[in-house]
Amino acid sequence: MTETLLNNIVAALVFAAIGVVVLALSFVTLDKLTPCDLWKEIVDEKNTALALLVGLIALGVSIIIAAAIH
């Protein structure tokens, strides 16, 4: 029983790490595909609409990653 629990915890941590890496790669890919620098536009220019859009895209990608891993 403890071995199964330990295996499940390790699997959850591995899948969580994979999910975070895929999410980061998708943000970098999105940043490369857009004509402007997203980070500069959000942080320096305080573009709230763009920040909301990028956040919603990240949420959508996270749901897709969670469904794929599950």
Coordinates of N, CA and C in Angstrom, one line a residue:
M1 N 0.8 -1.2 0.0 CA 0.0 0.0 0.0 C 0.9 1.3 0.0
T2 N 1.9 1.3 0.8 CA 2.8 2.5 0.9 C 3.6 2.6 -0.4
E3 N 3.9 1.5 -1.0 CA 4.6 1.5 -2.3 C 3.7 2.1 -3.4
T4 N 2.5 1.8 -3.4 CA 1.6 2.3 -4.4 C 1.4 3.8 -4.2
L5 N 1.2 4.2 -2.9 CA 1.1 5.6 -2.6 C 2.3 6.4 -3.1
L6 N 3.5 5.9 -2.8 CA 4.7 6.5 -3.2 C 4.8 6.6 -4.7
N7 N 4.5 5.5 -5.4 CA 4.5 5.6 -6.9 C 3.5 6.6 -7.4
N8 N 2.3 6.7 -6.8 CA 1.4 7.7 -7.3 C 1.9 9.1 -7.0
I9 N 2.5 9.4 -5.9 CA 3.1 10.7 -5.6 C 4.2 11.1 -6.6
V10 N 5.0 10.1 -6.9 CA 6.1 10.4 -7.8 C 5.6 10.6 -9.2
A11 N 4.6 9.9 -9.6 CA 3.9 10.0 -10.9 C 3.3 11.4 -11.0
A12 N 2.6 11.8 -10.0 CA 1.9 13.1 -9.9 C 3.0 14.2 -10.1
L13 N 4.1 14.1 -9.4 CA 5.1 15.2 -9.4 C 5.8 15.2 -10.8
V14 N 6.0 14.1 -11.4 CA 6.6 14.0 -12.8 C 5.6 14.6 -13.8
F15 N 4.3 14.3 -13.7 CA 3.4 14.8 -14.6 C 3.2 16.3 -14.4
A16 N 3.2 16.8 -13.2 CA 3.1 18.2 -12.9 C 4.3 19.0 -13.5
A17 N 5.5 18.4 -13.4 CA 6.7 19.0 -13.9 C 6.6 19.1 -15.4
I18 N 6.1 18.0 -16.1 CA 6.0 18.0 -17.5 C 4.9 19.0 -17.9
G19 N 3.8 19.1 -17.2 CA 2.8 20.1 -17.5 C 3.3 21.6 -17.4
V20 N 4.1 21.8 -16.4 CA 4.7 23.2 -16.2 C 5.7 23.5 -17.4
V21 N 6.5 22.5 -17.8 CA 7.4 22.7 -18.9 C 6.7 23.0 -20.2
V22 N 5.6 22.2 -20.5 CA 4.9 22.4 -21.7 C 4.2 23.7 -21.7
L23 N 3.6 24.1 -20.5 CA 3.0 25.4 -20.4 C 4.0 26.6 -20.7
A24 N 5.2 26.4 -20.1 CA 6.2 27.5 -20.4 C 6.6 27.5 -21.9
L25 N 6.8 26.3 -22.5 CA 7.1 26.3 -23.9 C 6.0 26.9 -24.7
S26 N 4.8 26.7 -24.4 CA 3.7 27.2 -25.1 C 3.7 28.8 -25.0
F27 N 4.0 29.3 -23.8 CA 4.1 30.8 -23.7 C 5.3 31.3 -24.5
V28 N 6.4 30.6 -24.5 CA 7.5 31.1 -25.3 C 7.2 31.1 -26.8
T29 N 6.5 30.0 -27.2 CA 6.1 29.9 -28.6 C 5.1 31.0 -29.0
L30 N 4.1 31.3 -28.1 CA 3.2 32.4 -28.3 C 3.9 33.7 -28.4
D31 N 4.9 33.9 -27.6 CA 5.7 35.1 -27.6 C 6.4 35.3 -28.9
K32 N 7.0 34.2 -29.5 CA 7.7 34.2 -30.7 C 6.7 34.5 -31.9
L33 N 5.5 34.0 -31.8 CA 4.6 34.2 -32.9 C 3.9 35.6 -33.0
T34 N 3.9 36.3 -31.9 CA 3.3 37.6 -31.9 C 4.4 38.7 -32.4
P35 N 3.9 39.7 -33.0 CA 4.8 40.7 -33.6 C 5.5 41.6 -32.5
C36 N 4.9 41.6 -31.3 CA 5.6 42.4 -30.2 C 6.1 41.5 -29.1
D37 N 6.9 42.1 -28.2 CA 7.4 41.4 -27.1 C 6.3 41.4 -26.0
L38 N 5.7 40.2 -25.7 CA 4.6 40.1 -24.8 C 5.0 40.6 -23.4
W39 N 6.1 40.2 -22.9 CA 6.5 40.5 -21.5 C 6.7 42.0 -21.4
K40 N 7.3 42.6 -22.3 CA 7.6 44.1 -22.3 C 6.2 44.8 -22.4
E41 N 5.4 44.3 -23.3 CA 4.1 45.0 -23.4 C 3.2 44.9 -22.2
I42 N 3.2 43.7 -21.5 CA 2.4 43.6 -20.3 C 3.0 44.3 -19.1
V43 N 4.3 44.1 -18.9 CA 4.9 44.7 -17.7 C 5.2 46.2 -17.8
D44 N 5.9 46.6 -18.9 CA 6.3 48.0 -19.1 C 5.2 48.9 -19.5
E45 N 4.4 48.4 -20.5 CA 3.3 49.2 -21.0 C 2.0 49.1 -20.3
K46 N 2.0 48.2 -19.3 CA 0.8 47.9 -18.5 C -0.5 47.7 -19.4
N47 N -0.3 46.8 -20.4 CA -1.4 46.5 -21.3 C -2.3 45.4 -20.6
T48 N -3.3 45.8 -20.0 CA -4.2 44.9 -19.2 C -4.9 43.9 -20.1
A49 N -5.4 44.4 -21.3 CA -6.1 43.6 -22.2 C -5.2 42.4 -22.7
L50 N -4.0 42.7 -23.0 CA -3.0 41.7 -23.5 C -2.7 40.7 -22.3
A51 N -2.6 41.2 -21.1 CA -2.3 40.3 -20.0 C -3.5 39.4 -19.7
L52 N -4.7 39.9 -19.9 CA -5.9 39.1 -19.7 C -5.9 38.0 -20.8
L53 N -5.7 38.4 -22.1 CA -5.6 37.4 -23.2 C -4.6 36.3 -23.0
V54 N -3.4 36.7 -22.6 CA -2.3 35.7 -22.4 C -2.7 34.8 -21.2
G55 N -3.3 35.4 -20.2 CA -3.7 34.6 -19.0 C -4.8 33.5 -19.4
L56 N -5.7 34.0 -20.2 CA -6.8 33.0 -20.7 C -6.2 32.0 -21.6
I57 N -5.3 32.3 -22.4 CA -4.6 31.4 -23.3 C -3.9 30.3 -22.4
A58 N -3.2 30.8 -21.4 CA -2.4 29.9 -20.5 C -3.4 29.0 -19.8
L59 N -4.6 29.5 -19.4 CA -5.6 28.7 -18.7 C -6.1 27.6 -19.7
G60 N -6.4 28.0 -20.9 CA -6.8 27.0 -21.9 C -5.8 26.0 -22.2
V61 N -4.5 26.3 -22.3 CA -3.5 25.4 -22.6 C -3.3 24.5 -21.3
S62 N -3.5 25.0 -20.2 CA -3.4 24.2 -18.9 C -4.4 23.2 -18.9
I63 N -5.7 23.5 -19.3 CA -6.8 22.6 -19.3 C -6.5 21.4 -20.3
I64 N -6.0 21.8 -21.4 CA -5.6 20.8 -22.5 C -4.5 19.9 -22.0
I65 N -3.5 20.4 -21.3 CA -2.4 19.6 -20.8 C -2.9 18.7 -19.7
A66 N -3.8 19.2 -18.8 CA -4.3 18.4 -17.8 C -5.1 17.2 -18.3
A67 N -5.9 17.5 -19.3 CA -6.7 16.5 -20.0 C -5.9 15.4 -20.7
A68 N -4.8 15.9 -21.3 CA -3.9 14.9 -22.0 C -3.1 14.1 -21.0
I69 N -2.7 14.6 -19.9 CA -2.0 13.9 -18.9 C -2.9 12.9 -18.1
H70 N -4.1 13.3 -17.9 CA -5.1 12.5 -17.1 C -5.4 11.3 -17.9

